[in-house]
PDB file of C-alpha atoms in Angstrom:
ATOM      1  CA  UNK G1248     110.485  68.075 107.894  1.00 34.00           C
ATOM      2  CA  UNK G1249     109.963  71.542 109.387  1.00 35.00           C
ATOM      3  CA  UNK G1250     113.105  73.544 110.038  1.00 33.00           C
ATOM      4  CA  UNK G1251     112.621  75.225 113.356  1.00 36.00           C
ATOM      5  CA  UNK G1252     116.024  76.497 114.392  1.00 35.00           C
ATOM      6  CA  UNK G1253     115.372  76.810 118.106  1.00 37.00           C
ATOM      7  CA  UNK G1254     112.489  74.403 118.763  1.00 35.00           C
ATOM      8  CA  UNK G1255     113.530  71.179 120.295  1.00 39.00           C
ATOM      9  CA  UNK G1256     110.266  69.195 120.302  1.00 38.00           C
ATOM     10  CA  UNK G1257     108.503  67.634 117.411  1.00 44.00           C
ATOM     11  CA  UNK G1258     106.110  70.030 115.846  1.00 47.00           C
ATOM     12  CA  UNK G1259     102.522  68.936 115.268  1.00 51.00           C
ATOM     13  CA  UNK G1260     100.978  70.207 112.106  1.00 48.00           C
ATOM     14  CA  UNK G1261      97.189  70.126 111.331  1.00 54.00           C
ATOM     15  CA  UNK G1262      95.566  71.180 108.118  1.00 53.00           C
ATOM     16  CA  UNK G1263      91.935  71.994 107.746  1.00 55.00           C
ATOM     17  CA  UNK G1264      89.391  73.521 105.391  1.00 50.00           C
ATOM     18  CA  UNK G1265      86.407  75.602 106.317  1.00 50.00           C
ATOM     19  CA  UNK G1266      84.194  76.826 103.498  1.00 50.00           C
ATOM     20  CA  UNK G1267      86.230  79.593 101.791  1.00 53.00           C
ATOM     21  CA  UNK G1268      89.120  79.532 104.232  1.00 57.00           C
ATOM     22  CA  UNK G1269      92.148  77.166 104.410  1.00 61.00           C
ATOM     23  CA  UNK G1270      94.165  76.999 107.496  1.00 63.00           C
ATOM     24  CA  UNK G1271      96.974  75.127 109.003  1.00 66.00           C
ATOM     25  CA  UNK G1272      98.162  74.982 112.595  1.00 69.00           C
ATOM     26  CA  UNK G1273     101.631  74.309 113.933  1.00 67.00           C
ATOM     27  CA  UNK G1274     102.163  73.607 117.583  1.00 67.00           C
ATOM     28  CA  UNK G1275     105.447  73.264 119.451  1.00 67.00           C
ATOM     29  CA  UNK G1276     106.227  73.118 123.106  1.00 67.00           C
ATOM     30  CA  UNK G1277     106.347  76.865 123.754  1.00 76.00           C
ATOM     31  CA  UNK G1278     104.266  78.447 120.855  1.00 81.00           C
ATOM     32  CA  UNK G1279     101.238  77.839 118.686  1.00 81.00           C
ATOM     33  CA  UNK G1280     100.716  79.369 115.315  1.00 81.00           C
ATOM     34  CA  UNK G1281      97.759  79.223 112.915  1.00 82.00           C
ATOM     35  CA  UNK G1282      97.838  80.351 109.292  1.00 80.00           C
ATOM     36  CA  UNK G1283      94.706  81.150 107.315  1.00 80.00           C
ATOM     37  CA  UNK G1284      94.091  82.512 103.859  1.00 73.00           C
ATOM     38  CA  UNK G1285      91.122  83.076 101.630  1.00 67.00           C
ATOM     39  CA  UNK G1286      90.555  80.675  98.747  1.00 59.00           C
ATOM     40  CA  UNK G1287      87.690  81.761  96.530  1.00 52.00           C
ATOM     41  CA  UNK G1288      85.593  78.602  96.047  1.00 42.00           C
ATOM     42  CA  UNK G1289      84.625  79.388  92.489  1.00 43.00           C
ATOM     43  CA  UNK G1290      88.195  79.559  91.343  1.00 46.00           C
ATOM     44  CA  UNK G1291      89.376  76.005  91.860  1.00 44.00           C
ATOM     45  CA  UNK G1292      89.073  75.308  88.196  1.00 45.00           C
ATOM     46  CA  UNK G1293      90.758  78.547  87.279  1.00 50.00           C
ATOM     47  CA  UNK G1294      94.198  77.662  88.694  1.00 48.00           C
ATOM     48  CA  UNK G1295      95.625  77.470  85.165  1.00 46.00           C
ATOM     49  CA  UNK G1296      94.014  80.813  84.096  1.00 54.00           C
ATOM     50  CA  UNK G1297      96.554  83.216  82.841  1.00 59.00           C
ATOM     51  CA  UNK G1298      96.190  86.944  83.727  1.00 61.00           C
ATOM     52  CA  UNK G1299      94.152  88.709  80.996  1.00 68.00           C
ATOM     53  CA  UNK G1300      96.272  90.647  78.540  1.00 73.00           C
ATOM     54  CA  UNK G1301      95.202  94.323  78.499  1.00 76.00           C
ATOM     55  CA  UNK G1302      95.530  96.732  75.608  1.00 81.00           C
ATOM     56  CA  UNK G1303      98.247  99.333  76.072  1.00 83.00           C
ATOM     57  CA  UNK G1304      96.799 102.561  77.486  1.00 81.00           C
ATOM     58  CA  UNK G1305     100.058 104.508  77.212  1.00 84.00           C
ATOM     59  CA  UNK G1306      99.242 105.954  80.665  1.00 84.00           C
ATOM     60  CA  UNK G1307     102.428 106.620  82.640  1.00 83.00           C
ATOM     61  CA  UNK G1308     100.815 107.295  85.993  1.00 85.00           C
ATOM     62  CA  UNK G1309      97.514 107.965  87.743  1.00 87.00           C
ATOM     63  CA  UNK G1310      95.597 110.958  86.477  1.00 87.00           C
ATOM     64  CA  UNK G1311      94.176 111.364  89.948  1.00 88.00           C
ATOM     65  CA  UNK G1312      96.222 110.477  93.009  1.00 89.00           C
ATOM     66  CA  UNK G1313      94.680 108.879  96.076  1.00 90.00           C
ATOM     67  CA  UNK G1314      93.903 111.633  98.624  1.00 91.00           C
ATOM     68  CA  UNK G1315      95.476 110.457 101.877  1.00 92.00           C
ATOM     69  CA  UNK G1316      94.008 113.449 103.783  1.00 93.00           C
ATOM     70  CA  UNK G1317      90.464 112.650 102.699  1.00 93.00           C
ATOM     71  CA  UNK G1318      91.035 108.996 103.608  1.00 93.00           C
ATOM     72  CA  UNK G1319      92.214 110.009 107.147  1.00 94.00           C
ATOM     73  CA  UNK G1320      89.065 112.168 107.554  1.00 94.00           C
ATOM     74  CA  UNK G1321      86.896 109.225 106.531  1.00 93.00           C
ATOM     75  CA  UNK G1322      88.673 106.951 109.075  1.00 94.00           C
ATOM     76  CA  UNK G1323      88.334 109.524 111.792  1.00 94.00           C
ATOM     77  CA  UNK G1324      84.668 110.081 111.092  1.00 93.00           C
ATOM     78  CA  UNK G1325      83.791 106.395 110.893  1.00 93.00           C
ATOM     79  CA  UNK G1326      85.689 105.360 114.036  1.00 93.00           C
ATOM     80  CA  UNK G1327      84.365 108.223 116.135  1.00 93.00           C
ATOM     81  CA  UNK G1328      80.772 107.822 114.978  1.00 93.00           C
ATOM     82  CA  UNK G1329      80.669 103.932 115.501  1.00 92.00           C
ATOM     83  CA  UNK G1330      82.818 103.602 118.634  1.00 91.00           C
ATOM     84  CA  UNK G1331      82.331 106.814 120.638  1.00 88.00           C
ATOM     85  CA  UNK G1332      79.812 105.693 123.265  1.00 86.00           C
ATOM     86  CA  UNK G1333      80.320 101.933 123.014  1.00 87.00           C
ATOM     87  CA  UNK G1334      81.689  99.578 125.663  1.00 89.00           C
ATOM     88  CA  UNK G1335      83.859  96.519 124.766  1.00 89.00           C
ATOM     89  CA  UNK G1336      81.976  93.245 124.379  1.00 89.00           C
ATOM     90  CA  UNK G1337      83.246  90.078 122.667  1.00 90.00           C
ATOM     91  CA  UNK G1338      80.361  89.346 120.285  1.00 91.00           C
ATOM     92  CA  UNK G1339      79.752  93.040 119.499  1.00 91.00           C
ATOM     93  CA  UNK G1340      83.423  93.726 118.753  1.00 91.00           C
ATOM     94  CA  UNK G1341      83.611  90.744 116.384  1.00 91.00           C
ATOM     95  CA  UNK G1342      80.721  92.122 114.390  1.00 92.00           C
ATOM     96  CA  UNK G1343      81.790  95.742 114.666  1.00 92.00           C
ATOM     97  CA  UNK G1344      85.284  95.084 113.244  1.00 93.00           C
ATOM     98  CA  UNK G1345      83.804  93.487 110.088  1.00 93.00           C
ATOM     99  CA  UNK G1346      81.081  96.262 109.881  1.00 93.00           C
ATOM    100  CA  UNK G1347      83.693  98.947 110.103  1.00 93.00           C
ATOM    101  CA  UNK G1348      85.789  97.325 107.376  1.00 93.00           C
ATOM    102  CA  UNK G1349      82.771  97.266 105.078  1.00 93.00           C
ATOM    103  CA  UNK G1350      81.685 100.796 105.885  1.00 94.00           C
ATOM    104  CA  UNK G1351      85.193 102.224 105.388  1.00 93.00           C
ATOM    105  CA  UNK G1352      85.600 100.306 102.040  1.00 93.00           C
ATOM    106  CA  UNK G1353      82.223 101.734 100.808  1.00 93.00           C
ATOM    107  CA  UNK G1354      83.217 105.283 101.767  1.00 93.00           C
ATOM    108  CA  UNK G1355      86.643 104.991 100.266  1.00 92.00           C
ATOM    109  CA  UNK G1356      85.136 103.586  97.044  1.00 92.00           C
ATOM    110  CA  UNK G1357      82.837 106.639  96.931  1.00 92.00           C
ATOM    111  CA  UNK G1358      85.881 108.824  96.494  1.00 90.00           C
ATOM    112  CA  UNK G1359      85.933 107.289  92.977  1.00 90.00           C
ATOM    113  CA  UNK G1360      89.672 107.221  92.424  1.00 91.00           C
ATOM    114  CA  UNK G1361      90.203 105.022  89.353  1.00 88.00           C
ATOM    115  CA  UNK G1362      92.829 102.276  89.005  1.00 89.00           C
ATOM    116  CA  UNK G1363      93.548 102.041  92.806  1.00 92.00           C
ATOM    117  CA  UNK G1364      93.222  98.808  94.720  1.00 93.00           C
ATOM    118  CA  UNK G1365      92.170  99.299  98.320  1.00 93.00           C
ATOM    119  CA  UNK G1366      93.170  97.258 101.431  1.00 94.00           C
ATOM    120  CA  UNK G1367      91.529  98.092 104.773  1.00 94.00           C
ATOM    121  CA  UNK G1368      92.686  96.810 108.120  1.00 94.00           C
ATOM    122  CA  UNK G1369      90.702  97.353 111.377  1.00 94.00           C
ATOM    123  CA  UNK G1370      91.689  96.347 114.906  1.00 93.00           C
ATOM    124  CA  UNK G1371      89.400  96.691 117.930  1.00 93.00           C
ATOM    125  CA  UNK G1372      90.727  95.690 121.336  1.00 91.00           C
ATOM    126  CA  UNK G1373      89.922  95.853 125.010  1.00 91.00           C
ATOM    127  CA  UNK G1374      91.766  98.303 127.226  1.00 89.00           C
ATOM    128  CA  UNK G1375      93.102  96.415 130.247  1.00 88.00           C
ATOM    129  CA  UNK G1376      96.445  98.157 130.670  1.00 86.00           C
ATOM    130  CA  UNK G1377      98.255  95.799 128.247  1.00 86.00           C
ATOM    131  CA  UNK G1378     100.964  96.978 125.929  1.00 86.00           C
ATOM    132  CA  UNK G1379     100.672  96.663 122.191  1.00 88.00           C
ATOM    133  CA  UNK G1380     102.594  97.574 119.099  1.00 90.00           C
ATOM    134  CA  UNK G1381     101.276  97.550 115.456  1.00 91.00           C
ATOM    135  CA  UNK G1382     103.739  98.039 112.631  1.00 91.00           C
ATOM    136  CA  UNK G1383     103.575  97.630 108.854  1.00 91.00           C
ATOM    137  CA  UNK G1384     105.941  97.810 105.999  1.00 91.00           C
ATOM    138  CA  UNK G1385     105.165  97.850 102.255  1.00 91.00           C
ATOM    139  CA  UNK G1386     106.944  97.022  99.070  1.00 91.00           C
ATOM    140  CA  UNK G1387     105.389  99.356  96.480  1.00 90.00           C
ATOM    141  CA  UNK G1388     105.857 102.324  94.236  1.00 89.00           C
ATOM    142  CA  UNK G1389     106.204 105.290  96.677  1.00 90.00           C
ATOM    143  CA  UNK G1390     105.244 107.888  94.016  1.00 91.00           C
ATOM    144  CA  UNK G1391     101.793 106.333  93.372  1.00 91.00           C
ATOM    145  CA  UNK G1392     100.896 104.259  96.366  1.00 92.00           C
ATOM    146  CA  UNK G1393      99.999 105.600  99.820  1.00 93.00           C
ATOM    147  CA  UNK G1394      98.284 104.795 103.069  1.00 93.00           C
ATOM    148  CA  UNK G1395      96.256 106.486 105.828  1.00 94.00           C
ATOM    149  CA  UNK G1396      95.625 105.444 109.383  1.00 93.00           C
ATOM    150  CA  UNK G1397      93.757 106.631 112.534  1.00 94.00           C
ATOM    151  CA  UNK G1398      93.701 105.575 116.125  1.00 94.00           C
ATOM    152  CA  UNK G1399      90.653 105.968 118.434  1.00 93.00           C
ATOM    153  CA  UNK G1400      90.295 105.325 122.162  1.00 91.00           C
ATOM    154  CA  UNK G1401      87.591 105.561 124.750  1.00 89.00           C
ATOM    155  CA  UNK G1402      87.383 104.400 128.318  1.00 89.00           C
ATOM    156  CA  UNK G1403      87.000 100.651 127.546  1.00 90.00           C
ATOM    157  CA  UNK G1404      88.214  99.988 124.051  1.00 91.00           C
ATOM    158  CA  UNK G1405      90.621 101.186 121.376  1.00 92.00           C
ATOM    159  CA  UNK G1406      90.174 101.076 117.562  1.00 93.00           C
ATOM    160  CA  UNK G1407      92.883 101.308 114.838  1.00 94.00           C
ATOM    161  CA  UNK G1408      91.907 101.589 111.155  1.00 94.00           C
ATOM    162  CA  UNK G1409      94.379 101.643 108.172  1.00 94.00           C
ATOM    163  CA  UNK G1410      93.749 102.132 104.456  1.00 94.00           C
ATOM    164  CA  UNK G1411      96.411 101.166 101.894  1.00 94.00           C
ATOM    165  CA  UNK G1412      95.861 102.322  98.341  1.00 94.00           C
ATOM    166  CA  UNK G1413      97.860 100.588  95.566  1.00 93.00           C
ATOM    167  CA  UNK G1414      97.981 101.841  92.005  1.00 91.00           C
ATOM    168  CA  UNK G1415      97.301  99.261  89.365  1.00 88.00           C
ATOM    169  CA  UNK G1416      99.404  99.944  86.308  1.00 80.00           C
TER     170      UNK G1416
ATOM    171  CA  UNK I1441      93.408  82.236  93.344  1.00 44.00           C
ATOM    172  CA  UNK I1442      96.163  81.929  90.779  1.00 54.00           C
ATOM    173  CA  UNK I1443      99.027  79.477  91.023  1.00 55.00           C
ATOM    174  CA  UNK I1444     101.459  82.393  91.691  1.00 58.00           C
ATOM    175  CA  UNK I1445      99.481  83.333  94.801  1.00 62.00           C
ATOM    176  CA  UNK I1446      99.481  79.732  96.157  1.00 65.00           C
ATOM    177  CA  UNK I1447     103.264  80.000  96.285  1.00 65.00           C
ATOM    178  CA  UNK I1448     102.910  83.108  98.353  1.00 67.00           C
ATOM    179  CA  UNK I1449     100.732  81.380 100.799  1.00 73.00           C
ATOM    180  CA  UNK I1450     103.187  78.558 101.116  1.00 73.00           C
ATOM    181  CA  UNK I1451     105.875  81.134 101.758  1.00 69.00           C
ATOM    182  CA  UNK I1452     103.639  82.583 104.529  1.00 72.00           C
ATOM    183  CA  UNK I1453     103.027  79.251 106.134  1.00 75.00           C
ATOM    184  CA  UNK I1454     106.659  78.448 106.673  1.00 81.00           C
ATOM    185  CA  UNK I1455     108.727  81.626 106.287  1.00 84.00           C
ATOM    186  CA  UNK I1456     106.614  83.967 108.286  1.00 85.00           C
ATOM    187  CA  UNK I1457     106.404  81.458 111.133  1.00 86.00           C
ATOM    188  CA  UNK I1458     110.193  81.098 111.017  1.00 86.00           C
ATOM    189  CA  UNK I1459     110.668  84.879 110.974  1.00 86.00           C
ATOM    190  CA  UNK I1460     108.557  85.261 114.126  1.00 88.00           C
ATOM    191  CA  UNK I1461     110.218  82.401 115.931  1.00 87.00           C
ATOM    192  CA  UNK I1462     113.694  83.768 115.122  1.00 88.00           C
ATOM    193  CA  UNK I1463     112.885  87.374 116.210  1.00 88.00           C
ATOM    194  CA  UNK I1464     110.646  86.711 119.257  1.00 86.00           C
ATOM    195  CA  UNK I1465     111.433  83.081 119.999  1.00 80.00           C
ATOM    196  CA  UNK I1466     111.115  81.800 123.467  1.00 78.00           C
ATOM    197  CA  UNK I1467     111.352  85.253 125.068  1.00 84.00           C
ATOM    198  CA  UNK I1468     108.742  87.132 127.156  1.00 88.00           C
ATOM    199  CA  UNK I1469     106.992  90.311 126.165  1.00 88.00           C
ATOM    200  CA  UNK I1470     109.144  93.346 126.677  1.00 87.00           C
ATOM    201  CA  UNK I1471     107.930  96.901 126.240  1.00 88.00           C
ATOM    202  CA  UNK I1472     111.418  98.192 125.396  1.00 90.00           C
ATOM    203  CA  UNK I1473     112.031  95.614 122.749  1.00 89.00           C
ATOM    204  CA  UNK I1474     108.596  95.359 121.026  1.00 90.00           C
ATOM    205  CA  UNK I1475     109.343  98.259 118.663  1.00 90.00           C
ATOM    206  CA  UNK I1476     112.387  96.467 117.452  1.00 91.00           C
ATOM    207  CA  UNK I1477     110.652  93.151 117.204  1.00 90.00           C
ATOM    208  CA  UNK I1478     107.836  94.346 115.015  1.00 91.00           C
ATOM    209  CA  UNK I1479     110.184  96.208 112.742  1.00 91.00           C
ATOM    210  CA  UNK I1480     112.406  93.102 112.325  1.00 91.00           C
ATOM    211  CA  UNK I1481     109.451  90.771 111.713  1.00 90.00           C
ATOM    212  CA  UNK I1482     107.904  92.907 109.001  1.00 90.00           C
ATOM    213  CA  UNK I1483     111.306  93.479 107.373  1.00 90.00           C
ATOM    214  CA  UNK I1484     112.247  89.813 107.409  1.00 90.00           C
ATOM    215  CA  UNK I1485     108.855  88.759 106.023  1.00 89.00           C
ATOM    216  CA  UNK I1486     109.150  91.328 103.285  1.00 89.00           C
ATOM    217  CA  UNK I1487     112.628  90.164 102.392  1.00 90.00           C
ATOM    218  CA  UNK I1488     111.437  86.542 102.142  1.00 88.00           C
ATOM    219  CA  UNK I1489     108.554  87.609  99.901  1.00 87.00           C
ATOM    220  CA  UNK I1490     110.708  89.640  97.631  1.00 87.00           C
ATOM    221  CA  UNK I1491     113.075  86.641  97.121  1.00 87.00           C
ATOM    222  CA  UNK I1492     110.185  84.860  95.409  1.00 85.00           C
ATOM    223  CA  UNK I1493     110.624  87.311  92.570  1.00 86.00           C
ATOM    224  CA  UNK I1494     106.872  87.489  91.750  1.00 86.00           C
ATOM    225  CA  UNK I1495     105.290  90.608  90.174  1.00 88.00           C
ATOM    226  CA  UNK I1496     103.441  91.654  93.238  1.00 90.00           C
ATOM    227  CA  UNK I1497     103.360  94.612  95.583  1.00 91.00           C
ATOM    228  CA  UNK I1498     103.293  93.570  99.258  1.00 91.00           C
ATOM    229  CA  UNK I1499     101.792  94.960 102.463  1.00 92.00           C
ATOM    230  CA  UNK I1500     102.936  93.327 105.620  1.00 92.00           C
ATOM    231  CA  UNK I1501     101.408  94.197 108.943  1.00 93.00           C
ATOM    232  CA  UNK I1502     102.417  92.890 112.357  1.00 92.00           C
ATOM    233  CA  UNK I1503     100.622  93.359 115.700  1.00 92.00           C
ATOM    234  CA  UNK I1504     102.253  92.223 118.864  1.00 92.00           C
ATOM    235  CA  UNK I1505     100.126  92.323 122.139  1.00 91.00           C
ATOM    236  CA  UNK I1506     100.965  91.460 125.628  1.00 90.00           C
ATOM    237  CA  UNK I1507      98.778  88.636 127.201  1.00 89.00           C
ATOM    238  CA  UNK I1508      96.603  90.097 129.889  1.00 89.00           C
ATOM    239  CA  UNK I1509      93.305  88.432 129.125  1.00 88.00           C
ATOM    240  CA  UNK I1510      92.197  91.408 127.008  1.00 89.00           C
ATOM    241  CA  UNK I1511      90.387  90.681 123.766  1.00 88.00           C
ATOM    242  CA  UNK I1512      91.564  91.769 120.318  1.00 90.00           C
ATOM    243  CA  UNK I1513      89.551  91.559 117.011  1.00 92.00           C
ATOM    244  CA  UNK I1514      91.075  92.178 113.655  1.00 92.00           C
ATOM    245  CA  UNK I1515      89.302  92.324 110.314  1.00 92.00           C
ATOM    246  CA  UNK I1516      90.389  93.352 106.773  1.00 91.00           C
ATOM    247  CA  UNK I1517      88.345  94.262 103.685  1.00 92.00           C
ATOM    248  CA  UNK I1518      89.836  94.635 100.167  1.00 91.00           C
ATOM    249  CA  UNK I1519      88.843  96.094  96.935  1.00 92.00           C
ATOM    250  CA  UNK I1520      90.975  94.269  94.348  1.00 90.00           C
ATOM    251  CA  UNK I1521      91.035  91.652  91.630  1.00 88.00           C
ATOM    252  CA  UNK I1522      90.104  88.390  93.479  1.00 87.00           C
ATOM    253  CA  UNK I1523      91.656  86.242  90.717  1.00 86.00           C
ATOM    254  CA  UNK I1524      95.122  87.756  91.021  1.00 86.00           C
ATOM    255  CA  UNK I1525      95.439  89.264  94.521  1.00 88.00           C
ATOM    256  CA  UNK I1526      95.263  87.558  97.886  1.00 87.00           C
ATOM    257  CA  UNK I1527      96.121  87.716 101.623  1.00 89.00           C
ATOM    258  CA  UNK I1528      97.394  85.479 104.292  1.00 88.00           C
ATOM    259  CA  UNK I1529      97.244  85.869 108.099  1.00 90.00           C
ATOM    260  CA  UNK I1530      99.538  84.164 110.572  1.00 89.00           C
ATOM    261  CA  UNK I1531      98.461  84.112 114.311  1.00 90.00           C
ATOM    262  CA  UNK I1532     101.264  83.176 116.681  1.00 90.00           C
ATOM    263  CA  UNK I1533     101.288  83.028 120.442  1.00 88.00           C
ATOM    264  CA  UNK I1534     103.436  81.999 123.283  1.00 88.00           C
ATOM    265  CA  UNK I1535     103.098  82.209 127.032  1.00 89.00           C
ATOM    266  CA  UNK I1536     103.247  86.057 127.338  1.00 90.00           C
ATOM    267  CA  UNK I1537     102.203  87.547 123.882  1.00 89.00           C
ATOM    268  CA  UNK I1538     100.229  87.287 120.763  1.00 90.00           C
ATOM    269  CA  UNK I1539     101.643  88.103 117.388  1.00 91.00           C
ATOM    270  CA  UNK I1540      99.445  88.602 114.343  1.00 91.00           C
ATOM    271  CA  UNK I1541     101.032  89.020 110.926  1.00 91.00           C
ATOM    272  CA  UNK I1542      99.015  89.779 107.846  1.00 91.00           C
ATOM    273  CA  UNK I1543     100.406  89.627 104.320  1.00 91.00           C
ATOM    274  CA  UNK I1544      98.589  91.253 101.365  1.00 91.00           C
ATOM    275  CA  UNK I1545      99.847  90.627  97.834  1.00 90.00           C
ATOM    276  CA  UNK I1546      98.547  92.879  95.092  1.00 91.00           C
ATOM    277  CA  UNK I1547      99.373  92.042  91.462  1.00 89.00           C
ATOM    278  CA  UNK I1548     100.920  94.613  89.253  1.00 85.00           C
ATOM    279  CA  UNK I1549     100.090  94.623  85.524  1.00 72.00           C
TER     280      UNK I1549
END
């Protein structure tokens, strides 16, 4: 039923629903994976809704481009002010990642760049000498869409924040 | 979430897992290879998503971390049209490493 080229044991698949989040878990002998995605509860009856038809604006591109430099400054400012003197703790880090996301989103929205959709990603981790690599790749319109990212480190933790701005035509 | 987006989540569930398994598979964490792994994972995931032929722009992020008992927290926040856009996160782990792949799909027009 599941095509795992190099897994030689029967995968176990579990599905579950938490309010607002659907997840499924697949386990094999050597690895475990969990998938989760957001399902807005209020939209269950909107599955058949078509995208709204907009009137033609005859606008060929954004009048104001997303300022990647200003976004980098915001990320630098937020990460430094929230993480500078902090020590890594599990509960605190969980809350702080979400807080940082909300704060960065509010600050980027204040830039008031119309017709841009924003995606913000924040990672906070403990420094124990482990190795880590974060990469991303995007399929978008390179003339209109852009991103900004910043990395912060102190003696016990590191923080990485990225902002992706996508133009909505 | 629109019906189109549900297809993308199905793609995520099976294809992304398959991409990770094929690239990283049963191997152990290797500092010299991790750059190549993350690049391959995001590229293959993006190729699978593009094959769906849906009118979406995609952002695929991959984080690979060695297992040393250290903690890692990831969060995302988005300002978009909740009816047409969506995201999916796949967390994969084996004996020596964690791999977290996030896919964001943003509708165009």
